[in-house]
XYZ file of C-alpha atoms in Angstrom:
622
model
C -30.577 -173.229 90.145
C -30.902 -172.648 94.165
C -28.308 -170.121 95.079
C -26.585 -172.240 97.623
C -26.536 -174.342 94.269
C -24.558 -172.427 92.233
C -21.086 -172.861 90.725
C -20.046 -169.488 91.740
C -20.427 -170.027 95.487
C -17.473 -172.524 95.011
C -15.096 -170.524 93.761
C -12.422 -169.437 96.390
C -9.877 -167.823 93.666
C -9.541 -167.643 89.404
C -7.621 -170.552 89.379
C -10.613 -172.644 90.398
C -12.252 -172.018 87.099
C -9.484 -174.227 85.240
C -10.740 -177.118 86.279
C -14.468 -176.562 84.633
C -15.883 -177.777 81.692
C -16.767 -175.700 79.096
C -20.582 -176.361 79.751
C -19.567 -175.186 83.266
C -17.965 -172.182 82.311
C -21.389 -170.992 80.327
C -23.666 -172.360 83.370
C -20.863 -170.071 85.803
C -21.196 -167.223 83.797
C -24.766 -166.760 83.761
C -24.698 -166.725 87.522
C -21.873 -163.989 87.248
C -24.254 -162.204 84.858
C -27.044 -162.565 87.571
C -25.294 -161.684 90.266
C -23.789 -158.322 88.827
C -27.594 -157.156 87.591
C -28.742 -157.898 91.264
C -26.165 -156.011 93.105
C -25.698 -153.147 90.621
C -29.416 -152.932 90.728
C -29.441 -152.024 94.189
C -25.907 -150.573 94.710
C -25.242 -148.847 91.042
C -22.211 -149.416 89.114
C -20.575 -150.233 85.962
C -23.228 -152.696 84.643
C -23.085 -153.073 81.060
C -19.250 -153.516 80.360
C -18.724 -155.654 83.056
C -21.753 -157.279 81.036
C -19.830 -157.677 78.108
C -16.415 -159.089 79.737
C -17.600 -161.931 81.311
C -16.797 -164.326 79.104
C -13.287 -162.562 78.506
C -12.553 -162.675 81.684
C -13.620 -166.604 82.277
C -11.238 -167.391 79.236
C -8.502 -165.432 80.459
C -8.322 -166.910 84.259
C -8.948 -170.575 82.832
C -6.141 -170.024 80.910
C -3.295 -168.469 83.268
C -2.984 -168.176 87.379
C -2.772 -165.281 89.090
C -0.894 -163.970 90.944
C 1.825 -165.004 89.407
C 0.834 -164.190 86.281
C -0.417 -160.941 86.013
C -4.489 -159.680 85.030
C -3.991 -156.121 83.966
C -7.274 -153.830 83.648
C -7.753 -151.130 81.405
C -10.499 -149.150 83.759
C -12.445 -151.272 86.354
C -15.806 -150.871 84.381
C -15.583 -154.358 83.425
C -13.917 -156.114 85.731
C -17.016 -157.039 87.906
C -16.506 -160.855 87.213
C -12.882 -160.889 88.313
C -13.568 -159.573 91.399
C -16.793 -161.887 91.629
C -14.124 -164.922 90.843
C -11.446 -163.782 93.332
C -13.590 -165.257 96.078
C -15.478 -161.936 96.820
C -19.067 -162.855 96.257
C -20.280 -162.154 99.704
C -17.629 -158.646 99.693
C -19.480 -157.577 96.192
C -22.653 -157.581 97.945
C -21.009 -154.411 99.422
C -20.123 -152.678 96.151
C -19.207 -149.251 96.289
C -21.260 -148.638 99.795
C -19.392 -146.689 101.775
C -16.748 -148.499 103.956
C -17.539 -151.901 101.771
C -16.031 -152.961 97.951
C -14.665 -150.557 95.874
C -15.914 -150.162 92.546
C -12.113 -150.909 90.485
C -9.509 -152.904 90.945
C -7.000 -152.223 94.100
C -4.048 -154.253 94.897
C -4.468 -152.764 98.011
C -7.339 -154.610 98.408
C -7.299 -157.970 96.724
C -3.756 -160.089 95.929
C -5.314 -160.989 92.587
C -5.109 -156.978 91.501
C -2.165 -156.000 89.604
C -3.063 -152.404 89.022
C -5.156 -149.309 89.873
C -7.481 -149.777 87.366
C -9.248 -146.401 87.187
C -7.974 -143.867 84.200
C -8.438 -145.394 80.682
C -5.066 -146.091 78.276
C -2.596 -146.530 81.081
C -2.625 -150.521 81.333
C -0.347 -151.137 78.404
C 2.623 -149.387 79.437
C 1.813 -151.171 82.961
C 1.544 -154.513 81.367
C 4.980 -153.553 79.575
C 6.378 -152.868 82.984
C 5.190 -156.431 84.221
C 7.161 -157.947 80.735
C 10.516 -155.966 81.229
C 10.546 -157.302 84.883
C 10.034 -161.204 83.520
C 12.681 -160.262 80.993
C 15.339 -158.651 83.766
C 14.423 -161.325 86.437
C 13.938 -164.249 83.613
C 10.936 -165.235 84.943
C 8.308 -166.631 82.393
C 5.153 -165.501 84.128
C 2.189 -164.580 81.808
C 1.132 -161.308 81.148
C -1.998 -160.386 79.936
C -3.689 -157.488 79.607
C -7.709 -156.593 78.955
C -8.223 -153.194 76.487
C -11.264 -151.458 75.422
C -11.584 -150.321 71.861
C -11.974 -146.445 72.550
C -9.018 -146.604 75.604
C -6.990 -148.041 72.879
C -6.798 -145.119 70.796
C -5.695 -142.823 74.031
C -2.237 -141.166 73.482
C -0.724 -143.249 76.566
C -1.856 -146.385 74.843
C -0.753 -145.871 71.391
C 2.937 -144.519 73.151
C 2.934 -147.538 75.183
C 1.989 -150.050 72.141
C 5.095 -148.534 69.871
C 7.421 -149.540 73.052
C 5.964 -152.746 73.665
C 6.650 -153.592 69.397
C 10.272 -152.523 69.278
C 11.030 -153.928 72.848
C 8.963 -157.460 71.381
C 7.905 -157.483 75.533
C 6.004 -160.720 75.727
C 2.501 -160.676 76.820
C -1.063 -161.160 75.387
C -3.468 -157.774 74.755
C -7.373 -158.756 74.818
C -8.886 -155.863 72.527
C -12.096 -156.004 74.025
C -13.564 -154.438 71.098
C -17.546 -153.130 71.617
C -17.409 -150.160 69.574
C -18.285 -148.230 72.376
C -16.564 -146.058 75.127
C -19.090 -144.957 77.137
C -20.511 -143.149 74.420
C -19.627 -144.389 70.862
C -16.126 -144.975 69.926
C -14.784 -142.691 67.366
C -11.751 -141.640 65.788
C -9.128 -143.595 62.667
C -8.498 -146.673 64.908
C -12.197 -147.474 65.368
C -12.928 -147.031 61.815
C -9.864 -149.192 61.181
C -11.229 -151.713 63.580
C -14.760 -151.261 61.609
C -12.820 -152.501 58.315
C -11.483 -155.169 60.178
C -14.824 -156.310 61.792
C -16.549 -156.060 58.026
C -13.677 -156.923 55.589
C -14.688 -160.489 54.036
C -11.096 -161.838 53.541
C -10.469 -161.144 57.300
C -13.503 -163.451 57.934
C -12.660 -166.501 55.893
C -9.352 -166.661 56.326
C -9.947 -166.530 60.389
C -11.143 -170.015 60.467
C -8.364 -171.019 57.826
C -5.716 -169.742 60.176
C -6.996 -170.957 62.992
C -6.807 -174.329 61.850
C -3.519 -174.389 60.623
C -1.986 -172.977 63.725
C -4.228 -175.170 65.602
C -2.402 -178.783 64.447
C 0.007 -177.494 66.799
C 2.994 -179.770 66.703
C 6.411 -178.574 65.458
C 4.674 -177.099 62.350
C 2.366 -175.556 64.435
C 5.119 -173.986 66.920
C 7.348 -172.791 63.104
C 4.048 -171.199 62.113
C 3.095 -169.116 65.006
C 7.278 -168.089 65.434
C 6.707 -167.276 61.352
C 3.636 -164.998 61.591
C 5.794 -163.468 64.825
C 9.044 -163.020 63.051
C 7.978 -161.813 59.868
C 5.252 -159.451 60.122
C 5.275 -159.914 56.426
C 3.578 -160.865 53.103
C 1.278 -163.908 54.567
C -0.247 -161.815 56.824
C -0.591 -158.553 54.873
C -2.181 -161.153 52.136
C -4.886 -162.731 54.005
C -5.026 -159.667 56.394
C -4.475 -156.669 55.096
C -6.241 -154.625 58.121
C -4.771 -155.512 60.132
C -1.235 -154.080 59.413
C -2.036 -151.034 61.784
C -0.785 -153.180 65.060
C 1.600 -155.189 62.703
C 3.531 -152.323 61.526
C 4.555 -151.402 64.999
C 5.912 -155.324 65.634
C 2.768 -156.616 67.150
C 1.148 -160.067 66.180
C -2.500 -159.621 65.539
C -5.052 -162.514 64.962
C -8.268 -162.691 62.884
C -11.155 -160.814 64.957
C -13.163 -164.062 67.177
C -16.160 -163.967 69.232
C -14.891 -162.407 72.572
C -18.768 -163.589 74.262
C -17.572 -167.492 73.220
C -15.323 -168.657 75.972
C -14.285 -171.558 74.054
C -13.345 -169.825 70.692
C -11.583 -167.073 74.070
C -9.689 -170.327 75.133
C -8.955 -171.642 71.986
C -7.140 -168.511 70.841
C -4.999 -167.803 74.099
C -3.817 -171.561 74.161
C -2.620 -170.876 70.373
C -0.582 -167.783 70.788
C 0.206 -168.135 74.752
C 4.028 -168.835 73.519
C 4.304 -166.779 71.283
C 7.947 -164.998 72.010
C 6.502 -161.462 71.874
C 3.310 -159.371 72.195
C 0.589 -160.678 70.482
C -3.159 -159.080 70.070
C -6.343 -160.697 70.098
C -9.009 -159.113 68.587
C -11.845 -159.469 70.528
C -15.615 -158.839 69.289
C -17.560 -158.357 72.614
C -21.501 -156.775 72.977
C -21.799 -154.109 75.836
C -24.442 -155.272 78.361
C -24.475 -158.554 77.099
C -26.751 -160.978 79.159
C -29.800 -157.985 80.244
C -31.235 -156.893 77.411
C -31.987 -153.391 78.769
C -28.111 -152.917 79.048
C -27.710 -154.626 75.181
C -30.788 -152.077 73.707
C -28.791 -148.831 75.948
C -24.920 -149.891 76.246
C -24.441 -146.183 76.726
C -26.798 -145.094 79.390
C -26.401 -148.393 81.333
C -22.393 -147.707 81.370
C -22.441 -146.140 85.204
C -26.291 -146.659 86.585
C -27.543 -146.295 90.400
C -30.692 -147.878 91.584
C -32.553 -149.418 88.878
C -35.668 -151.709 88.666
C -34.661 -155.200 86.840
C -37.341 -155.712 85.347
C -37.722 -152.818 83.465
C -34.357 -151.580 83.803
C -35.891 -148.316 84.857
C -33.803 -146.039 86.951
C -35.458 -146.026 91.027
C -34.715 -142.365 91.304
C -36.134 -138.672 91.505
C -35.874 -136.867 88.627
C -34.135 -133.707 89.472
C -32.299 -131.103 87.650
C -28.616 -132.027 87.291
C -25.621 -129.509 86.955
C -24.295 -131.741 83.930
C -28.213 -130.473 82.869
C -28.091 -127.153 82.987
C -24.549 -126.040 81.692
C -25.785 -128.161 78.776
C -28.780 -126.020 77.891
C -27.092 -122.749 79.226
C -24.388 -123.586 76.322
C -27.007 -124.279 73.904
C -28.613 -121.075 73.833
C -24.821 -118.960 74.055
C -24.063 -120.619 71.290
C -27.158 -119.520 69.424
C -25.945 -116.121 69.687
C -21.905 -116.768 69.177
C -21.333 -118.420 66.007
C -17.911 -118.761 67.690
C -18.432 -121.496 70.354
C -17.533 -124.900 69.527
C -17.370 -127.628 72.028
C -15.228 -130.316 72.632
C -15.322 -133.247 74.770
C -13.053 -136.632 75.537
C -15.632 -139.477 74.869
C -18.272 -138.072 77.094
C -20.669 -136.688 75.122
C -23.398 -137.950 76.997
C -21.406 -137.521 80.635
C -20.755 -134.015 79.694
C -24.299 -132.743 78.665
C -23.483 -132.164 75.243
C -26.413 -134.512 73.142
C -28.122 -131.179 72.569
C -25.296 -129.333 71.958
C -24.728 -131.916 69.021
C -28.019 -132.066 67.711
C -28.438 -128.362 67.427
C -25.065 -127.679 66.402
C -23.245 -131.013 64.595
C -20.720 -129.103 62.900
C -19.095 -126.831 65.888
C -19.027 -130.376 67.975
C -15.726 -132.483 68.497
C -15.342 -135.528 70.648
C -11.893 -136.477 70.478
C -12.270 -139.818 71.818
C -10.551 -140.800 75.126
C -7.327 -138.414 74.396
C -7.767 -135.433 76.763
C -4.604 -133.818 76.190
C -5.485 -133.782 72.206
C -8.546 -132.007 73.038
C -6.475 -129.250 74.984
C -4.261 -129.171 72.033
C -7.308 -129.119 69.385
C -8.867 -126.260 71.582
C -5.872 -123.991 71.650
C -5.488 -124.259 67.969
C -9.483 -123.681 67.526
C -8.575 -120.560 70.156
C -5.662 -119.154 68.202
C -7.651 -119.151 64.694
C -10.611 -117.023 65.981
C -12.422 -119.480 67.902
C -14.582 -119.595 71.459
C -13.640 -123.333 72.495
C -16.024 -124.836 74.915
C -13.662 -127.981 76.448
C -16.159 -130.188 78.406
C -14.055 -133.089 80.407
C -14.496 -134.150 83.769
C -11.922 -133.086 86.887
C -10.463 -135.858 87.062
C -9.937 -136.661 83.306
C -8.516 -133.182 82.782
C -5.390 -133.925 85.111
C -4.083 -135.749 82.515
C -3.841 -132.496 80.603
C -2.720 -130.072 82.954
C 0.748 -129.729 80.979
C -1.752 -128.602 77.708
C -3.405 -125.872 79.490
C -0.576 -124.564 81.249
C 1.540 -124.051 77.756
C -0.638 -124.004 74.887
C -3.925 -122.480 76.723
C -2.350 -120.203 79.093
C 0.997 -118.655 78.022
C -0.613 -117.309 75.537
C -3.513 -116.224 77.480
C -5.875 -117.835 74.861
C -9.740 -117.123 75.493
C -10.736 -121.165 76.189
C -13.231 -122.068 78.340
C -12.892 -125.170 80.437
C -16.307 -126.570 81.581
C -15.056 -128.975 84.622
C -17.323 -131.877 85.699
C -17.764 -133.775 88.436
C -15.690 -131.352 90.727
C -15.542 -132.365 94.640
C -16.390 -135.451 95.777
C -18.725 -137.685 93.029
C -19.037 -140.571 95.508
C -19.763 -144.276 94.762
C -16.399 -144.309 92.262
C -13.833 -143.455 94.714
C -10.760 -142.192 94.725
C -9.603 -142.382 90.762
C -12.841 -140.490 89.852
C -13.358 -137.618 92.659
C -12.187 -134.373 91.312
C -10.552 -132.887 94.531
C -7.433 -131.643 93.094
C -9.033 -129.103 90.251
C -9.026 -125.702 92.516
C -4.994 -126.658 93.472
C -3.866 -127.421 89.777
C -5.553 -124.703 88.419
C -4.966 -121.898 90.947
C -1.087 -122.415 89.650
C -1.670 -121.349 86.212
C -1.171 -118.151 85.274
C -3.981 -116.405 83.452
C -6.271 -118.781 84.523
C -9.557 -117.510 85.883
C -11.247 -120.006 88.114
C -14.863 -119.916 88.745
C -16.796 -122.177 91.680
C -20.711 -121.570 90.980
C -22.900 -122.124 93.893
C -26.164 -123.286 92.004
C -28.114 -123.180 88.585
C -28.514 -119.382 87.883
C -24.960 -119.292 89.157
C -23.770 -121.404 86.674
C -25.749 -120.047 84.237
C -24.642 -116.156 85.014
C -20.851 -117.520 85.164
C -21.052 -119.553 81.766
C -22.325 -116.355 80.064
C -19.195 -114.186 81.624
C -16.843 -116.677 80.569
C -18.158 -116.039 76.670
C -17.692 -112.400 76.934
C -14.536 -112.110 79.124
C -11.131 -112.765 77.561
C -8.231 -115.248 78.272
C -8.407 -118.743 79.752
C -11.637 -119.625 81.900
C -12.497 -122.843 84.085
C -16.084 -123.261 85.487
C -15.925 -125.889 87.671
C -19.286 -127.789 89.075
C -20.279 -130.746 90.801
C -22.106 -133.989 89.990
C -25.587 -134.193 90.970
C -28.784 -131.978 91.723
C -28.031 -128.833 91.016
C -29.737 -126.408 93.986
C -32.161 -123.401 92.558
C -30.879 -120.543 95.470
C -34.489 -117.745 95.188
C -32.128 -114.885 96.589
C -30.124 -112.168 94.521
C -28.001 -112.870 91.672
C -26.106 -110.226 90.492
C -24.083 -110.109 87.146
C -20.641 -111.284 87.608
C -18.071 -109.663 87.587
C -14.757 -110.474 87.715
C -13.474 -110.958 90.960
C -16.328 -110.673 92.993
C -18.344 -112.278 95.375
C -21.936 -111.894 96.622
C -22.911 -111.770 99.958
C -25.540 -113.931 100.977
C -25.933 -112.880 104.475
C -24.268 -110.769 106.812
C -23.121 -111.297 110.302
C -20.330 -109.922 112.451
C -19.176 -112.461 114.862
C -18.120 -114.681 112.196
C -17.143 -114.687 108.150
C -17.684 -117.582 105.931
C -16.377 -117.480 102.418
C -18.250 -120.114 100.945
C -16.928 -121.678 97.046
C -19.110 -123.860 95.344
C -21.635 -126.363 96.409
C -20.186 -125.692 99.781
C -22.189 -122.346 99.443
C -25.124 -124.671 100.665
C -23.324 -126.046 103.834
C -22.259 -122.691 104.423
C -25.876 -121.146 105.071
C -27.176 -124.324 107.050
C -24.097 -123.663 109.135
C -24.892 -120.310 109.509
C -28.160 -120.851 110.697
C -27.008 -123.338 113.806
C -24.837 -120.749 114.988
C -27.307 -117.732 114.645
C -29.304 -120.650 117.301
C -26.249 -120.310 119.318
C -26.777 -116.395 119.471
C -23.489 -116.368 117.346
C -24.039 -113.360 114.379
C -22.502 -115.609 111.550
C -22.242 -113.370 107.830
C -21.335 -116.194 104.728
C -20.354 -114.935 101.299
C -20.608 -116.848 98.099
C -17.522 -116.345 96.929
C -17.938 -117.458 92.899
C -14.215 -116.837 92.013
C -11.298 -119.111 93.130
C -8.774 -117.235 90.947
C -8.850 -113.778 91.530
C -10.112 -113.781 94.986
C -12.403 -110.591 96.162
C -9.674 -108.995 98.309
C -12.547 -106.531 99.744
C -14.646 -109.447 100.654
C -11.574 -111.277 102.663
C -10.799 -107.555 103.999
C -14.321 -107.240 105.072
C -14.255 -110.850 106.910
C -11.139 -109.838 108.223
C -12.648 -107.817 110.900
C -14.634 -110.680 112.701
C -13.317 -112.676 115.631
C -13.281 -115.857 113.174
C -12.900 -116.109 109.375
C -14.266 -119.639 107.696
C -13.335 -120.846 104.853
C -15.319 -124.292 103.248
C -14.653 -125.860 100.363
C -15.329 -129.455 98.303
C -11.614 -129.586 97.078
C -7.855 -130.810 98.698
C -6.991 -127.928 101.264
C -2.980 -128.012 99.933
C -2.498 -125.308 97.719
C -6.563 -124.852 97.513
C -9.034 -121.940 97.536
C -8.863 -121.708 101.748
C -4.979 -121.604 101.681
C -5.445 -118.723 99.049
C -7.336 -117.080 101.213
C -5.657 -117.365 104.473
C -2.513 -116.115 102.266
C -4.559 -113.130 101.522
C -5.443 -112.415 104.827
C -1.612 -112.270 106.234
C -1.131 -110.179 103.291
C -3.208 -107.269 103.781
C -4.509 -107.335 107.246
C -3.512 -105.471 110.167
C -4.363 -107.795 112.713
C -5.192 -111.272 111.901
C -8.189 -113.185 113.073
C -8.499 -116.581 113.654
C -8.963 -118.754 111.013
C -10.481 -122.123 110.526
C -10.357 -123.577 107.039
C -12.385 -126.428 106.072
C -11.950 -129.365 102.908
C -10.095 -132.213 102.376
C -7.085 -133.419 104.176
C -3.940 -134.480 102.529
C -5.411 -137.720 101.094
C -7.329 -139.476 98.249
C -10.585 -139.964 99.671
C -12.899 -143.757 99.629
C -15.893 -144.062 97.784
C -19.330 -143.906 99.311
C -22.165 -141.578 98.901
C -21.850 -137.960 98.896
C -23.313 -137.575 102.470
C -21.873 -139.953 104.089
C -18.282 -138.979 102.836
C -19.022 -135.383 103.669
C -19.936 -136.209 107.120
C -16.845 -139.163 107.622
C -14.360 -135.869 106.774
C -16.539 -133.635 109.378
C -17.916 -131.228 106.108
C -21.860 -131.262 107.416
C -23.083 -128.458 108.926
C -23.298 -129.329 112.545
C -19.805 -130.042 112.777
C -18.314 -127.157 110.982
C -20.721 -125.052 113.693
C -19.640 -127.028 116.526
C -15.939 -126.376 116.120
C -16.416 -122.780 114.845
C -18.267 -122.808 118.702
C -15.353 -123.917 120.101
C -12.597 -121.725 118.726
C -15.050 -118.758 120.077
């Protein structure tokens, strides 16, 4: 079909789709399917669970109207054909470029958003804040909400479903179940959900249901209010799995094809007025539609630039930090029996696949549940155990209140390998971890380490294994830089210097370590004598190293994290401590703001963090 052709170029909003035909619907989402391997193949994104939603998502907005009923996401991975059907086809075509379509849902940014959809497990207790206002207001718009099988089983989730059952909120939750997060689901709910997806009775007494509810009618209506009211011994008879969600006062219905819109339809017309919260159980296939995706739901999850023909990536292979604190860990924990890492359903994400092969016993992925891998880690800490916790920056806020009481009050030796510190680009603001060096420069006890490259993070992995009390190692994503200059052992504390210089003193943490020597060099151009110092520790600073800057006309400080209550503030605080007279100071990061998505180097340069304009206003206060 010609692309000026096609259904989807029609579509001005999701209410168009109700008036297609089922035929329709399939032709419309093939050319949603299309579209999202074309741009994603170019732009990168979330290509194989927006994949597996499209159907969902064409059942859903045939059968309600938003926005006034409300669409609620459960993470943007696979919302791709929402946004495609909220008139945005020629606005995707932009997706996650810098100044063009962000990558998850943003009321902020389309009328047909009803929530940040960025963190997994947080949609349900959203969704139940959508019912309670229909209930207060007494206003019967529709709410439903689309769940993943692994975000399910997150502690947020699981509080918000107990409200939901006691409060008997009304709405509809789509368990888009695909047995994967983005690596495979684990845990006692997917195994339940396994049963469910396997257990014979389930199976033939779906269609049997289905058909009874289905003569609608008064009969029909008495049955549905039954199966709501009772929660009893039908259902536990001819379902016996699925008393999990009934227990807590939810209606759940046989497992159907999620990837038929029809059967999708079928089963949302049925239960639609239903006078509480019902679930539909939703069998979905990751990538579904690009058979690279279906063969590799895992590494087709988050992708850039990939061929579509062979699905290959269009990259150069480089070495990545997520790379190397993967084999550094490896080999430590060779030699200490002790280590055991733990991760929050990012097993791949995290670098740990070797970790797991080599060592399958000492290896725990807690599913999407961060604070229960805090918890897990302190108790692993407190029997006689070197926990390893692997979770990315922006994950980990979720479990700051873990790691400030069981990790740290204790001062329990627990090492926190950070991810994706800084800026990680195309995903925007939900996913850039900018806020790590504040949160954890409050904790007491906690040593906080900012590696500058891969014998860096190496050296600092090893001295978080032999020191004691609580240690985070944070690093960015990406190519990880191979520095050929001196690397002392660390120690703790200390910095190293790099180069020296009088005229000006910049303590460099991180990746910034980098833009700190290019900088250097422009203003040693400028006949300026600039000195930069890798700093490695955020938390305890080098207090000779800051005393040693302290004596040039300007002190820098650079950093890829949110300057309030940050590494340069620390710093600065230092300096007005202990010096006698106090030199000018200019300190460089992130404003007071979430920051867009884009690439690395273009956000870096939009917030003035490049080299040549760090030295041009370092230039100008001299």
């Amino acid at each position: 079909m010609a692309e000026n052709n096609r259904i989807l170029d029609v579509i001005s909003r999701p209410s168009d789709v109700q008036f297609l035909t089922d035929e329709e619907l399939e032709i419309l989402a093939n050319e949603i399917r299309e579209e999202i391997i074309s741009v994603t193949s170019t732009n990168g994104g979330h290509i194989a669970p927006s994949l597996g939603a499209v159907d969902l998502i064409l059942a859903v907005h045939s059968e309600i109207d938003v926005p006034k009923d409300k669409l609620i996401f459960d993470v943007g991975h696979q919302s791709y054909a929402h946004m495609l059907l909220c008139g945005k086809v020629d606005s995707f075509k932009t997706l996650r470029e810098f100044g063009g379509f962000p990558g998850f849902p943003r009321p902020s940014v389309s009328q047909y958003d009803s929530n940040v959809a960025g963190h997994a497990s947080d949609s349900l207790s959203v969704a139940a804040g959508y019912a309670l206002t229909n209930r207060l207001n007494n206003t019967d718009s529709k709410v439903v909400t689309i769940i993943g099988d692994a975000a399910i089983e997150g502690g947020m989730a699981l509080e918000a479903l107990n409200y939901i059952g006691s409060k008997q909120l009304k709405m509809i939750i789509i368990l888009n179940d695909n047995a994967m997060a983005i690596s495979a689901s684990v845990g006692a709910i997917t195994r339940h959900l396994s049963n469910i997806r396997a257990t014979k009775n389930y199976r033939n007494a779906r269609s049997a249901m289905k058909q009874r509810l289905s003569e609608r009618g008064e009969f029909g209506k008495r049955a549905i209010d039954f199966v709501s009211r009772t929660k009893s011994s039908l259902k536990s008879m001819l379902f016996p799995q699925s008393m999990v969600f009934e227990k807590m006062g939810i209606m759940c219905t046989p497992p159907i094809n999620g990837n038929s819109i029809s059967e999708v339809r079928e089963m949302i017309d049925l239960v639609k007025d239903v006078d509480g919260p019902v679930l539909i159980h939703a069998i979905t296939r990751k990538g579904k539609g690009y058979a690279p995706a279906e063969l590799d739901p895992e590494g087709f999850h988050g992708v850039g630039k990939f061929d579509v023909a062979t699905g290959k990536p269009i990259c150069r292979v480089a070495t990545k930090w997520t790379d190397v604190f993967g084999d550094e860990l490896v080999e430590l924990a060779k030699e200490n029996e002790d280590i055991v890492a733990i991760t929050a359903a990012m097993e791949g994400g995290c670098g740990l696949k070797k970790f797991h092969r080599e060592f399958p016993d000492r290896f725990i992925d807690v599913g999407i549940a961060e604070e229960n891998a805090v918890g897990i880690a302190s108790g692993l800490a407190y029997s006689g155990k070197l926990p390893v916790v692997c979770i990315y920056s922006t994950f980990l806020q979720r479990a700051i209140d873990q790691m400030m009481i069981d990790i740290c009050l204790e001062k329990k030796h627990v090492i926190f390998a950070i991810d994706r510190a800084g800026l990680v680009g195309d995903d925007g603001p939900t996913h850039h971890g900018e806020f790590d060096l504040a949160y954890l420069r409050m904790m007491p006890n906690m040593t906080v380490i900012a590696p500058s490259g891969e014998v860096e993070l190496q050296k600092a992995l090893k001295f978080a294994v032999e020191c004691d009390g609580p240690v985070a190692i944070r690093y960015p994503r990406g190519n990880c830089p191979h520095y050929a200059v001196h690397h002392p052992e660390f120690k703790m504390g200390k910095s190293r210097e790099i180069k020296p210089g009088d005229d000006v003193k910049v303590l460099a943490f991180g990746k910034m370590t980098k833009t700190a020597v290019e900088t250097s060099k422009i203003l040693e151009m400028n006949g300026i004598s600039c000195g930069v110092f890798d700093m490695r520790f955020v938390k305890p600073l080098d207090k000779d190293a800051i005393a040693q800057a302290s004596r040039a006309q300007v002190v820098v400080t650079i950093e890829d994290g949110i300057l309030q209550g940050g590494a340069g503030e620390a710093a600065v605080a230092e300096l007005a401590k202990n010096c006698e007279k106090m030199p000018k100071v200019l300190t460089f990061g992130f404003d007071d703001q979430f920051v867009e998505h884009g690439t690395c180097g273009e956000l870096f340069t939009s917030l003035g963090l490049h080299p040549g304009s760090i030295a041009d206003k370092i230039m100008n206060s001299l």
